[in-house]
Short mmCIF file of C-alpha atoms and ligand atoms in Angstrom, two decimals:
data_model
loop_
_atom_site.label_atom_id
_atom_site.label_comp_id
_atom_site.label_asym_id
_atom_site.label_seq_id
_atom_site.Cartn_x
_atom_site.Cartn_y
_atom_site.Cartn_z
CA MET A 811 -4.11 -18.47 5.45
CA SER A 812 -1.81 -15.03 5.21
CA LEU A 813 0.13 -14.79 1.97
CA VAL A 814 2.38 -12.68 4.54
CA ASP A 815 3.66 -12.44 7.50
CA VAL A 816 5.72 -9.47 8.24
CA HIS A 817 7.31 -8.90 11.72
CA ASN A 818 8.86 -6.05 13.54
CA LEU A 819 9.97 -4.78 9.79
CA LYS A 820 11.57 -1.67 10.10
CA VAL A 821 13.47 0.81 8.43
CA HIS A 822 15.93 3.90 9.00
CA PHE A 823 17.31 5.44 6.79
CA PRO A 824 21.46 7.96 8.17
CA VAL A 825 21.24 11.74 7.81
CA ARG A 826 24.75 11.86 7.78
CA ARG A 827 26.62 15.70 7.15
CA ASN A 828 28.24 14.34 3.66
CA ARG A 829 28.71 11.43 1.89
CA PHE A 830 31.06 9.65 3.90
CA GLY A 831 31.09 11.23 7.19
CA PRO A 832 29.22 9.07 9.98
CA ALA A 833 25.10 8.63 10.53
CA THR A 834 23.97 12.32 13.30
CA ALA A 835 21.38 10.65 13.39
CA TYR A 836 18.68 8.61 11.34
CA VAL A 837 14.64 8.98 9.87
CA LYS A 838 12.58 6.27 11.11
CA ALA A 839 10.51 5.80 7.85
CA VAL A 840 9.30 2.10 9.75
CA ASP A 841 9.38 1.91 12.82
CA GLY A 842 8.50 -1.98 14.57
CA LEU A 843 5.45 -3.37 11.99
CA SER A 844 3.43 -6.10 11.84
CA PHE A 845 0.79 -7.46 10.36
CA SER A 846 -0.58 -9.74 7.51
CA ILE A 847 -1.68 -9.83 4.33
CA GLU A 848 -4.06 -12.77 3.44
CA ARG A 849 -3.72 -14.88 0.57
CA GLY A 850 -7.16 -13.18 -2.43
CA GLU A 851 -7.87 -10.09 0.48
CA THR A 852 -6.93 -6.72 -0.37
CA LEU A 853 -4.97 -4.97 2.68
CA GLY A 854 -5.26 -1.00 2.68
CA LEU A 855 -2.41 1.25 3.87
CA VAL A 856 -3.21 5.11 4.67
CA GLY A 857 -1.90 7.52 6.62
CA GLU A 858 -0.95 11.02 5.57
CA SER A 859 2.69 12.53 3.09
CA GLY A 860 4.90 11.30 5.19
CA SER A 861 3.59 8.92 7.44
CA GLY A 862 6.24 5.74 5.66
CA LYS A 863 3.49 3.84 4.11
CA THR A 864 4.92 4.23 1.05
CA THR A 865 8.51 2.71 2.57
CA VAL A 866 6.47 -0.31 3.87
CA GLY A 867 5.28 -0.84 0.50
CA ARG A 868 8.80 -0.68 -1.00
CA SER A 869 9.81 -2.89 1.86
CA LEU A 870 7.21 -5.91 0.39
CA LEU A 871 9.28 -5.97 -2.44
CA ARG A 872 12.77 -6.02 -1.93
CA ALA A 873 13.63 -2.21 -3.13
CA ILE A 874 14.78 -1.35 0.19
CA ASP A 875 16.64 -3.01 2.51
CA PRO A 876 14.57 -2.63 5.42
CA THR A 877 17.22 -2.08 9.01
CA ALA A 878 15.49 -4.86 10.99
CA GLY A 879 13.21 -7.76 10.85
CA THR A 880 10.82 -10.28 8.94
CA ILE A 881 8.31 -10.09 5.28
CA HIS A 882 7.85 -14.10 5.58
CA TYR A 883 6.07 -14.62 2.36
CA HIS A 884 4.94 -18.38 2.19
CA LEU A 885 4.33 -19.69 -0.86
CA GLY A 886 2.94 -23.76 -1.46
CA ASN A 887 4.41 -25.73 1.16
CA GLN A 888 7.59 -23.07 1.46
CA SER A 889 7.46 -20.29 3.81
CA ILE A 890 10.92 -17.62 2.22
CA ASP A 891 12.37 -14.83 4.18
CA LEU A 892 12.10 -12.12 1.73
CA THR A 893 15.20 -10.19 3.93
CA SER A 894 17.22 -13.48 3.35
CA LEU A 895 17.05 -13.37 -0.08
CA GLN A 896 20.48 -12.35 -2.01
CA GLY A 897 21.75 -11.50 -6.00
CA ARG A 898 19.56 -14.76 -8.01
CA ALA A 899 17.07 -15.58 -4.83
CA LEU A 900 16.63 -12.88 -5.03
CA ARG A 901 15.86 -11.60 -8.59
CA LYS A 902 13.81 -14.77 -8.79
CA PHE A 903 11.26 -14.69 -5.93
CA ARG A 904 10.94 -11.04 -7.86
CA LYS A 905 7.86 -13.28 -10.45
CA HIS A 906 5.83 -13.36 -7.34
CA ILE A 907 5.33 -9.76 -5.71
CA GLN A 908 5.01 -6.32 -8.26
CA MET A 909 4.49 -2.99 -8.63
CA ILE A 910 2.06 -1.16 -9.66
CA PHE A 911 3.11 2.93 -9.30
CA GLN A 912 1.35 5.79 -8.88
CA ASP A 913 2.53 7.95 -11.65
CA PRO A 914 1.12 6.42 -15.17
CA TYR A 915 3.46 9.19 -16.76
CA SER A 916 6.86 9.36 -15.37
CA SER A 917 6.38 4.91 -14.97
CA LEU A 918 6.15 3.83 -18.77
CA ASN A 919 9.57 5.43 -20.66
CA PRO A 920 8.42 6.92 -23.35
CA ARG A 921 11.35 5.50 -25.96
CA MET A 922 9.54 1.74 -25.08
CA THR A 923 6.65 0.60 -27.22
CA VAL A 924 4.07 -0.78 -24.53
CA ARG A 925 4.38 -4.23 -25.96
CA ASP A 926 8.46 -3.86 -24.54
CA ILE A 927 7.06 -2.20 -22.03
CA ILE A 928 5.02 -5.35 -20.47
CA ALA A 929 7.22 -7.10 -22.70
CA GLU A 930 10.40 -6.00 -19.41
CA PRO A 931 9.65 -8.39 -16.67
CA LEU A 932 9.39 -11.41 -18.75
CA VAL A 933 12.77 -10.65 -21.12
CA ALA A 934 14.66 -8.94 -17.96
CA ASN A 935 14.41 -12.64 -15.93
CA ASP A 936 14.06 -14.78 -19.61
CA LEU A 937 10.61 -16.27 -17.87
CA ALA A 938 9.56 -16.41 -21.44
CA ARG A 939 10.68 -15.83 -24.95
CA GLY A 940 9.68 -16.61 -29.08
CA ALA A 941 5.71 -17.02 -29.91
CA ALA A 942 5.61 -17.82 -25.68
CA LEU A 943 7.03 -14.19 -24.78
CA ASP A 944 3.88 -12.74 -27.83
CA GLU A 945 1.42 -14.67 -26.46
CA GLN A 946 1.66 -14.11 -22.64
CA ILE A 947 2.16 -9.79 -23.90
CA ARG A 948 -1.32 -10.69 -25.97
CA GLU A 949 -3.02 -12.65 -23.19
CA THR A 950 -2.22 -9.92 -20.88
CA ALA A 951 -3.15 -7.07 -22.22
CA ARG A 952 -5.88 -8.49 -23.49
CA ARG A 953 -7.51 -8.45 -19.23
CA CYS A 954 -5.65 -6.11 -19.07
CA LYS A 955 -8.13 -3.83 -21.64
CA LEU A 956 -5.83 -3.23 -24.12
CA ASN A 957 -6.37 -2.33 -27.74
CA LEU A 958 -3.75 -5.21 -28.68
CA GLU A 959 -4.12 -2.47 -32.08
CA HIS A 960 -2.31 -1.05 -29.72
CA LEU A 961 0.89 -2.64 -28.34
CA ARG A 962 3.03 -0.63 -31.59
CA ARG A 963 3.22 2.12 -30.06
CA PHE A 964 4.77 4.32 -27.53
CA PRO A 965 2.98 5.83 -24.21
CA HIS A 966 2.83 9.32 -25.23
CA ALA A 967 -0.18 8.63 -27.27
CA PHE A 968 -2.61 7.37 -24.19
CA SER A 969 -4.95 9.08 -21.76
CA GLY A 970 -3.38 8.40 -17.83
CA GLY A 971 -6.10 6.08 -17.51
CA GLN A 972 -4.52 4.10 -21.08
CA ARG A 973 -1.43 4.80 -19.12
CA GLN A 974 -2.28 3.29 -15.94
CA ARG A 975 -3.48 -0.31 -17.56
CA ILE A 976 -0.47 -0.64 -19.32
CA GLY A 977 0.90 -0.44 -15.90
CA ILE A 978 -1.53 -2.25 -14.49
CA ALA A 979 -0.55 -5.13 -17.86
CA ARG A 980 3.79 -5.41 -16.45
CA ALA A 981 2.91 -5.92 -13.15
CA LEU A 982 0.81 -8.55 -14.14
CA VAL A 983 2.57 -10.32 -16.45
CA SER A 984 4.49 -12.32 -14.66
CA ASN A 985 2.28 -13.70 -13.04
CA PRO A 986 2.76 -12.64 -9.77
CA GLU A 987 0.83 -14.07 -5.99
CA PHE A 988 1.46 -10.38 -4.58
CA ILE A 989 0.65 -7.33 -6.08
CA VAL A 990 1.64 -3.57 -4.17
CA CYS A 991 0.23 -0.65 -5.40
CA ASP A 992 1.29 2.37 -3.84
CA GLU A 993 -0.70 5.49 -4.38
CA SER A 994 -1.83 3.80 -7.42
CA VAL A 995 -5.28 5.45 -9.06
CA SER A 996 -4.04 8.68 -7.02
CA ALA A 997 -2.53 11.14 -9.71
CA LEU A 998 -6.16 9.80 -11.97
CA ASP A 999 -9.76 11.98 -12.63
CA VAL A 1000 -12.68 10.46 -10.62
CA SER A 1001 -13.99 8.76 -12.67
CA ILE A 1002 -11.20 6.61 -14.44
CA GLN A 1003 -10.47 6.14 -10.75
CA ALA A 1004 -12.87 3.78 -10.44
CA GLU A 1005 -12.25 1.69 -13.84
CA ILE A 1006 -8.91 0.70 -12.27
CA ILE A 1007 -10.73 -0.09 -9.10
CA ASN A 1008 -13.57 -2.42 -10.57
CA LEU A 1009 -10.72 -3.55 -13.02
CA LEU A 1010 -7.81 -3.75 -10.58
CA MET A 1011 -10.80 -6.42 -8.36
CA ASP A 1012 -11.93 -7.89 -11.62
CA LEU A 1013 -8.24 -8.62 -12.34
CA GLN A 1014 -7.51 -10.20 -7.82
CA ARG A 1015 -10.59 -12.71 -8.39
CA GLU A 1016 -9.98 -14.21 -12.12
CA LEU A 1017 -6.44 -14.66 -10.53
CA SER A 1018 -6.95 -15.23 -7.04
CA LEU A 1019 -4.51 -11.68 -6.77
CA THR A 1020 -3.57 -10.33 -3.41
CA TYR A 1021 -3.04 -6.68 -2.76
CA LEU A 1022 -1.45 -3.21 -0.53
CA PHE A 1023 -3.68 -0.74 -1.54
CA ILE A 1024 -1.61 1.78 -0.50
CA ALA A 1025 -3.45 5.17 -0.50
CA HIS A 1026 -4.20 8.86 2.05
CA ASP A 1027 -7.17 8.35 0.65
CA LEU A 1028 -9.48 6.35 2.69
CA SER A 1029 -12.80 6.69 0.29
CA VAL A 1030 -10.18 4.93 -2.33
CA VAL A 1031 -9.06 2.23 0.29
CA ALA A 1032 -13.38 1.59 1.20
CA HIS A 1033 -14.12 0.26 -1.97
CA ILE A 1034 -11.41 -2.01 -2.71
CA SER A 1035 -9.40 -2.94 0.43
CA ASN A 1036 -10.97 -6.11 3.48
CA ARG A 1037 -9.47 -4.82 5.78
CA VAL A 1038 -7.36 -1.11 6.14
CA ALA A 1039 -4.25 -0.77 7.87
CA VAL A 1040 -3.40 3.29 9.10
CA MET A 1041 -0.99 4.61 9.98
CA TYR A 1042 1.10 7.18 11.32
CA LEU A 1043 3.84 8.78 11.68
CA GLY A 1044 6.39 4.84 11.11
CA GLN A 1045 4.09 2.53 12.99
CA LEU A 1046 0.45 1.29 12.69
CA VAL A 1047 -2.00 3.17 14.68
CA GLU A 1048 -4.89 0.94 13.70
CA LEU A 1049 -5.88 -2.47 11.85
CA ALA A 1050 -9.04 -3.72 11.31
CA PRO A 1051 -11.87 -4.61 8.50
CA THR A 1052 -12.62 -1.66 6.49
CA LYS A 1053 -16.54 -1.78 8.41
CA LYS A 1054 -15.26 -1.50 11.97
CA ILE A 1055 -12.19 1.38 10.56
CA PHE A 1056 -15.55 3.11 8.95
CA TYR A 1057 -18.27 2.61 12.14
CA SER A 1058 -15.99 2.51 15.02
CA PRO A 1059 -12.76 3.16 14.48
CA LYS A 1060 -11.00 3.07 17.62
CA HIS A 1061 -8.32 5.46 17.15
CA PRO A 1062 -8.32 8.92 16.86
CA TYR A 1063 -5.84 9.30 13.51
CA THR A 1064 -8.47 7.28 11.91
CA GLU A 1065 -11.32 8.65 12.73
CA ALA A 1066 -9.44 12.30 11.96
CA LEU A 1067 -8.81 10.42 8.40
CA LEU A 1068 -12.77 9.74 8.47
CA SER A 1069 -13.43 13.43 8.43
CA ALA A 1070 -11.29 14.60 5.61
CA ILE A 1071 -13.99 12.55 2.94
CA PRO A 1072 -17.67 14.24 4.60
CA GLU A 1073 -18.77 14.39 1.53
CA VAL A 1074 -19.38 10.24 3.12
CA ASP A 1075 -22.44 11.28 4.83
CA PRO A 1076 -23.07 15.27 5.15
CA ASP A 1077 -25.96 14.34 7.46
CA LEU A 1078 -22.45 14.03 10.23
CA LYS A 1079 -21.09 16.45 11.65
CA LEU A 1080 -16.68 15.21 12.37
CA GLU A 1081 -14.71 18.63 11.83
CA PRO A 1082 -12.15 18.16 9.22
CA ALA A 1083 -10.39 20.49 12.11
CA ASN A 1084 -9.99 16.86 14.34
CA LEU A 1085 -6.48 17.48 12.42
CA LYS A 1086 -4.07 19.86 13.16
CA GLY A 1087 0.00 20.73 12.41
CA GLU A 1088 1.95 19.58 10.00
CA ILE A 1089 3.04 15.43 10.57
CA PRO A 1090 6.12 15.80 13.64
CA ASN A 1091 9.65 14.86 11.17
CA PRO A 1092 10.20 11.28 12.20
CA ALA A 1093 14.15 11.67 12.97
CA ASP A 1094 13.11 12.75 15.92
CA PRO A 1095 9.36 11.30 17.06
CA PRO A 1096 7.48 12.89 19.60
CA THR A 1097 8.15 11.05 23.13
CA GLY A 1098 5.40 8.97 23.78
CA CYS A 1099 2.20 8.65 21.23
CA ARG A 1100 3.95 9.86 18.34
CA PHE A 1101 0.09 11.82 17.76
CA HIS A 1102 -0.16 13.02 21.07
CA THR A 1103 1.32 16.41 19.90
CA ARG A 1104 -2.14 16.65 16.65
CA CYS A 1105 -4.40 14.78 18.89
CA PRO A 1106 -7.27 16.22 20.50
CA TYR A 1107 -7.63 13.65 23.10
CA ALA A 1108 -4.52 13.35 24.65
CA GLU A 1109 -3.81 13.66 28.37
CA ALA A 1110 -0.68 13.44 30.80
CA LYS A 1111 0.69 9.95 30.42
CA CYS A 1112 -0.29 10.09 26.34
CA ARG A 1113 3.27 12.33 26.13
CA SER A 1114 5.06 9.96 29.12
CA GLU A 1115 3.76 6.17 28.22
CA VAL A 1116 3.37 4.86 24.28
CA PRO A 1117 0.49 3.28 23.49
CA ALA A 1118 0.86 -0.48 22.99
CA TRP A 1119 -0.29 -2.24 20.14
CA ARG A 1120 -3.32 -4.27 20.76
CA GLN A 1121 -6.23 -6.47 19.79
CA LEU A 1122 -9.93 -5.07 20.94
CA ALA A 1123 -11.70 -8.03 18.95
CA GLU A 1124 -10.15 -10.84 17.17
CA ASP A 1125 -9.83 -8.08 14.44
CA HIS A 1126 -9.64 -4.69 15.16
CA HIS A 1127 -6.04 -3.83 16.04
CA VAL A 1128 -4.85 -0.25 18.08
CA ALA A 1129 -2.88 1.53 19.59
CA CYS A 1130 -4.33 4.13 22.28
CA HIS A 1131 -3.70 4.84 25.95
CA PHE A 1132 -8.14 5.73 26.41
CA SER A 1133 -9.90 3.99 23.16
CA GLU A 1134 -12.34 2.29 24.54
CA GLU A 1135 -13.51 5.69 26.83
CA LEU A 1136 -13.24 7.72 23.69
CA GLY A 1137 -16.13 7.57 21.44
CA LEU A 1138 -14.75 7.76 18.77
CA LYS A 1139 -17.52 9.26 15.27
CA GLY A 1140 -17.04 7.12 12.52
CA MET A 1141 -19.11 6.88 9.24
CA GLU A 1142 -21.25 5.07 6.92
CA VAL A 1143 -19.39 3.01 4.24
CA PRO A 1144 -19.15 3.99 0.82
CA THR A 1145 -19.25 0.91 -0.62
CA GLN A 1146 -21.03 -2.91 -1.30
CA ARG A 1147 -17.62 -4.27 -1.46
CA ALA A 1148 -16.52 -3.70 2.20
CA GLY A 1149 -18.52 -5.50 4.37
CA SER A 1150 -15.97 -8.18 5.19
FE1 SF4 B 2421 -4.94 10.87 22.19
FE2 SF4 B 2421 -3.63 9.82 23.73
FE3 SF4 B 2421 -4.68 8.15 22.43
FE4 SF4 B 2421 -1.75 8.99 21.56
S1 SF4 B 2421 -3.10 7.28 23.70
S2 SF4 B 2421 -4.16 8.49 20.31
S3 SF4 B 2421 -2.45 11.11 22.65
S4 SF4 B 2421 -4.85 9.35 23.64
#
């Protein structure tokens, strides 16, 4: 059963010559995404920088107002379209959805103690006071394996991994159902990344959390995700269970992203040069298939016809004219978790 249903989500940012002038173009950061996130699952969202994945995450929190589309949350027996909420109703709803940010250094206010940082969502929304507030802070800190003595200190006294635990505690303290993890381990050392990912997985089991896990690195996504959605230039190009994405990708862009992580299987000879050039300008995307300017398999049809978002199998969607014929190369799944 899905917790979040996104339908035809679009986020277009106007480009103006001056602040009050008319829009001369639109940057189509997100351009017609439809997908669901099942209750209790982790959906990985991957793509290069500039693909629009952070904009999707922020839209799901209504930190950005979508240009079009709907975002339905199914909480209890209610179905709420987040795009229709405004003012107080939106603020009240925000306790159900939280975000863990990328940079554990800049995302914490250096003038606030750890206690006050964790307390912020409860205080701002008047969700707890006095002894109940303190107890909720301590319980959340314990869950995130933070030393309670550290609650009185300031963020500068902590390492990157500890700061990210503080960020996780702040996201968890209001008991949300859904958390967007936006490149939440990208700024950390590899050994610390594993610690934080294991903590997120433990918390998910304990608290029945649902995650959208945004990353540019497919190997990180594989470790935590049940399914993976691959995004290119504002659109989804492939969505499937993690194992299928790694073993048998059906989109050339997914194959190219896999080729960038040779350590997963050193015997597999995939050319990293598969992916040439830069991601095109989202204000002026290529005609036909948006990937055709970089795709090694592109044919004339790719330049003129937009590939449909279609279902290859019950759990596998792709947007490529030639998915069945290409025989793309995959890799081995590097984790036990990535088998669902
Ligand atoms: Fe490549 Fe054509 Fe498929 Fe696009 S539609 S990914 S250009 S083969």
